[in-house]
Coordinates of C-alpha atoms in Angstrom, one line a residue:
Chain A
X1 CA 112.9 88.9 68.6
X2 CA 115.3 88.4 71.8
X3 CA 112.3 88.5 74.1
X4 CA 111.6 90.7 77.2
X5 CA 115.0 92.3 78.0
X6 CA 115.7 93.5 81.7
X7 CA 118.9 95.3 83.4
X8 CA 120.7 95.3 85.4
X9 CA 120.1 91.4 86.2
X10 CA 121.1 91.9 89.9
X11 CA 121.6 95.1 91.7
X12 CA 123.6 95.8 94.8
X13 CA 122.9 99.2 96.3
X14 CA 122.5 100.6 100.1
X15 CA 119.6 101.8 101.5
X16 CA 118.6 104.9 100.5
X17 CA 119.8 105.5 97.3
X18 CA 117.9 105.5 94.1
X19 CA 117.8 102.3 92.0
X20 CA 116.3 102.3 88.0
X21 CA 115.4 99.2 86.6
X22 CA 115.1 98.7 82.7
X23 CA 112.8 97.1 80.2
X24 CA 112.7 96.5 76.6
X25 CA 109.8 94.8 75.7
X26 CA 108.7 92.4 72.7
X27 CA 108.4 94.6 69.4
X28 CA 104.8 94.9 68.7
X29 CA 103.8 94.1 71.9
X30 CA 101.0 96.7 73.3
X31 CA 100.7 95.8 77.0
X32 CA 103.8 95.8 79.5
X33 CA 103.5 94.5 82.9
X34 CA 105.8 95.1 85.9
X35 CA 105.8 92.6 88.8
X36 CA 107.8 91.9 91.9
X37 CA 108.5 88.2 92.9
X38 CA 109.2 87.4 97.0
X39 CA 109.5 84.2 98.6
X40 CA 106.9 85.7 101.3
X41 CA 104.8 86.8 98.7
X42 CA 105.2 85.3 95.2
X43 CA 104.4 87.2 92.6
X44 CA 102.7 90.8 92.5
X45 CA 101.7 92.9 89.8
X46 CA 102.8 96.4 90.7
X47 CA 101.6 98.2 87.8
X48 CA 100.6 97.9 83.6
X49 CA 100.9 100.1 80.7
X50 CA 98.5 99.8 77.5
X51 CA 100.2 101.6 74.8
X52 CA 103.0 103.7 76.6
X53 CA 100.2 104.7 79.0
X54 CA 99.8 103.6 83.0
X55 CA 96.8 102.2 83.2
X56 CA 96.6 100.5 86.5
X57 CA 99.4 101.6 89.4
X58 CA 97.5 100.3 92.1
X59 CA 99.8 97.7 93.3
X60 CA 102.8 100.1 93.4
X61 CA 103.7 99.9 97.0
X62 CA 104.5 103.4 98.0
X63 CA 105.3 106.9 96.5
X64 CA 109.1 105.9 96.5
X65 CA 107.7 103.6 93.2
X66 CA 107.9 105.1 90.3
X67 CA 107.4 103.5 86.6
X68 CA 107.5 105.5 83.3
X69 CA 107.0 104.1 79.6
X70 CA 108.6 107.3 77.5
X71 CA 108.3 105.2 74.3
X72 CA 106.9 101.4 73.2
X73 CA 110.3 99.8 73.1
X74 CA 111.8 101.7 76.8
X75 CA 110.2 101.2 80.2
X76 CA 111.8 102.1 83.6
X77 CA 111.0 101.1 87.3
X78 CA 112.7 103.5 89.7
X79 CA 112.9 103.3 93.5
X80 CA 113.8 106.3 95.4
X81 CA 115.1 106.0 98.3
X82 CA 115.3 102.0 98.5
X83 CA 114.8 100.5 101.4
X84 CA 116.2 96.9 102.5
X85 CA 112.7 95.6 102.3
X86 CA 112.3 96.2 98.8
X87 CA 114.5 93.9 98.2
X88 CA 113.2 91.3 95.6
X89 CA 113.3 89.9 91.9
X90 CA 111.4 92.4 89.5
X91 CA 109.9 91.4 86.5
X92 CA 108.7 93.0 83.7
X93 CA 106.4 91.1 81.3
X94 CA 104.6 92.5 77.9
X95 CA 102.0 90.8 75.5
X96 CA 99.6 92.0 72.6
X97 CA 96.9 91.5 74.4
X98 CA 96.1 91.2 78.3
X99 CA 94.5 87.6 78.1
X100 CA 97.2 86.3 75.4
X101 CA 100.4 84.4 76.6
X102 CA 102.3 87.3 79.0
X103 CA 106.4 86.7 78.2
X104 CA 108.4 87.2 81.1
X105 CA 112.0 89.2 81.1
X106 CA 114.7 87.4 83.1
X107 CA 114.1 89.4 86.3
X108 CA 116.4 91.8 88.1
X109 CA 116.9 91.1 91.4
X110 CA 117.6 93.5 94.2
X111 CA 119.3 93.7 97.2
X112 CA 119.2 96.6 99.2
X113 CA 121.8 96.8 102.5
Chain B
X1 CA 88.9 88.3 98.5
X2 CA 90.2 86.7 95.6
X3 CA 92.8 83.8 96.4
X4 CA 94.8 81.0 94.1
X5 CA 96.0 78.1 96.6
X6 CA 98.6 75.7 95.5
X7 CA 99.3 72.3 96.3
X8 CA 101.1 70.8 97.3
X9 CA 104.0 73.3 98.6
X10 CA 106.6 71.2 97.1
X11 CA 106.7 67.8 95.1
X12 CA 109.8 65.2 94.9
X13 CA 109.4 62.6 91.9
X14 CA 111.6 59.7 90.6
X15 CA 112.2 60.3 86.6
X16 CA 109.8 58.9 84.2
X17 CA 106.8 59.3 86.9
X18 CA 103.8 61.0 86.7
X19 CA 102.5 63.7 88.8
X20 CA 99.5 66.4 89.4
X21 CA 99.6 69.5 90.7
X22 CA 96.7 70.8 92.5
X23 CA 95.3 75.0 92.0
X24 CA 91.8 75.7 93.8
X25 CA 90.7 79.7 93.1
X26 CA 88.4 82.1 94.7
X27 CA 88.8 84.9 92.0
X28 CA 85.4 85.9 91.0
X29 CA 84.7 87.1 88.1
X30 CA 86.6 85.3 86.4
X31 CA 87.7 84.8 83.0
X32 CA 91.0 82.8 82.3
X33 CA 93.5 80.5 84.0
X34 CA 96.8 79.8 83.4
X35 CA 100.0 77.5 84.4
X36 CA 103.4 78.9 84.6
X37 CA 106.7 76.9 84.6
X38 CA 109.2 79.3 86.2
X39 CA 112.9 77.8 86.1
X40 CA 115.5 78.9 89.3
X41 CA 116.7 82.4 88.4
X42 CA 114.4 82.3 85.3
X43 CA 111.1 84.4 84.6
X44 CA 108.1 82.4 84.5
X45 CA 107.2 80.6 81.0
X46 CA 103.5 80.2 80.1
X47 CA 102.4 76.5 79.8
X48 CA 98.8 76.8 79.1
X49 CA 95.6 79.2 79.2
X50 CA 91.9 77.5 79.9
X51 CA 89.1 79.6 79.3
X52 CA 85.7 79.5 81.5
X53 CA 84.6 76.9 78.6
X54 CA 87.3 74.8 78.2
X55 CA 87.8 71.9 80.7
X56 CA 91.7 70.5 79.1
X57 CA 94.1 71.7 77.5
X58 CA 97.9 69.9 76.4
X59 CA 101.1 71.2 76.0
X60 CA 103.4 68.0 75.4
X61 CA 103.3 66.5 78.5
X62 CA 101.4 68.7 80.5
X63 CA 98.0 68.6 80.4
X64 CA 95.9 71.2 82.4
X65 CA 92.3 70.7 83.6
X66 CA 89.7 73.3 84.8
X67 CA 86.2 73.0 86.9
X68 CA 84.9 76.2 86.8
X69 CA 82.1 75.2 88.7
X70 CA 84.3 73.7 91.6
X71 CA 87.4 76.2 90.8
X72 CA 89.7 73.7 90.6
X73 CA 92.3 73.1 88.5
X74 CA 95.2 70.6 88.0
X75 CA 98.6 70.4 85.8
X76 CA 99.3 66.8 85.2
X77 CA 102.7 66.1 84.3
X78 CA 103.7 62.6 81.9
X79 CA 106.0 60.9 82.1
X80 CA 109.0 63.2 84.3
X81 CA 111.9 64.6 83.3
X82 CA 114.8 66.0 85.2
X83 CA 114.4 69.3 83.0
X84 CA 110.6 69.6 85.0
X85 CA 112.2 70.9 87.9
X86 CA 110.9 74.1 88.5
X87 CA 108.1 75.8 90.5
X88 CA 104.9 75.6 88.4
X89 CA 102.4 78.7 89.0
X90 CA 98.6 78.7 88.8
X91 CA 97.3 82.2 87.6
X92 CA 93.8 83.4 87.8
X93 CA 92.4 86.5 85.7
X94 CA 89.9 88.3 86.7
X95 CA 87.9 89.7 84.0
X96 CA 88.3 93.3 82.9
X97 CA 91.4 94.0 85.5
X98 CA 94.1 92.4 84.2
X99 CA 95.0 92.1 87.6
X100 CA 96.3 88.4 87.6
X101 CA 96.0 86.7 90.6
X102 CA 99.1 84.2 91.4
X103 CA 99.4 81.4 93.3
X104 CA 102.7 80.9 95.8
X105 CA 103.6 77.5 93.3
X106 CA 104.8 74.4 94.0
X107 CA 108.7 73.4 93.9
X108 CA 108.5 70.3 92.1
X109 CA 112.3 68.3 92.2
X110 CA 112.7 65.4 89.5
X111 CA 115.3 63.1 90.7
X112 CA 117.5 60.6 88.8

């Protein structure tokens, strides 16, 4: 298996517009994690999926956050509008069970001017 | 309110040296901890998970403790390499959440 497989690996876009980040994650793999990684804040989990289905969104920041898992090998993190402060490296993470070894995608990361 | 503190901030070591890095958690409940080696530009890359009862565990040359009773924990590192370079994460997870708790890492630099 290639691993946890993100694009776009960076993202330039102005503010405003909407951005949708990609994730394929490790075949088999039940749980799929989506973080966002600032200097000011390390790393945050913004929301989880257990089988294709949200399970915890809590940490999405705001409505403009949007995460959908349409199938076990697809899942999409959309920001609409972006705003400069969402600006950050976003992972996305799966494993076979929540307290196994998480594997971590290569990150996107996101400017927004 | 649960917290993972990291220390030091950042860490510079001469080649070959040893070094320990320092994770103190007040996640409660609790039920495992891990350490994360997360390259520049990289995602992070699982090093090792401890349980409530295990006190050590190795991964080549890094060996992780926990003291679940002080919530400490350490990542001892043998023996550097310049390849160590990277910011090493402490994780906490709380039990039944899922919602992992990270540290901000230390920036450890191996110089030649």
């Amino acid at each position: 298996d290639a691993g946890v497989i993100q694009s776009p690996r960076h993202e330039v876009t102005e503010m405003g517009q909407e951005v949708t980040l990609r994730c394929k994650p490790i075949s088999g793999h039940d749980y799929l994690f989506w973080y966002r990684q600032t200097m000011m804040r390390g790393l945050e989990l913004l929301i989880y999926f257990n089988n294709n289905v949200p399970i915890d969104d809590s940490g999405m920041p705001e409505d403009r956050f949007s995460a959908k898992m349409p199938n076990a090998s697809f899942s999409t993190l959309k920001i609409q509008p972006s705003e400069p402060r969402d600006s950050a490296v976003y992972f996305c993470a799966s494993s076979h069970q929540p307290d196994t070894e998480a594997f971590f995608g290569q990150g996107t990361r996101l400017t927004v001017v | 309110k649960n917290q993972v503190e990291q220390s030091p901030q950042s860490l510079i070591i001469l080649e070959g040296k040893n070094c320990t890095l320092q994770c103190n958690y007040t996640v409660s409940p609790f039920s495992n901890l891990r350490w994360y080696k997360q390259d520049t530009g990289r995602g992070p890359v699982s090093l090792t998970i401890m349980t409530f009862s295990e006190n050590t565990k190795s991964n080549g040359r890094y060996t992780a403790t926990l003291d679940a009773d002080t919530k400490q924990s350490s990542l001892h590192i043998t023996a550097s390499q310049l390849s160590d370079s990277a910011s090493y994460i402490c994780v906490v997870d709380t039990s039944g959440t899922y919602k992992y708790i990270f540290g901000t890492g230390t920036r450890l630099k191996v110089l030649a």
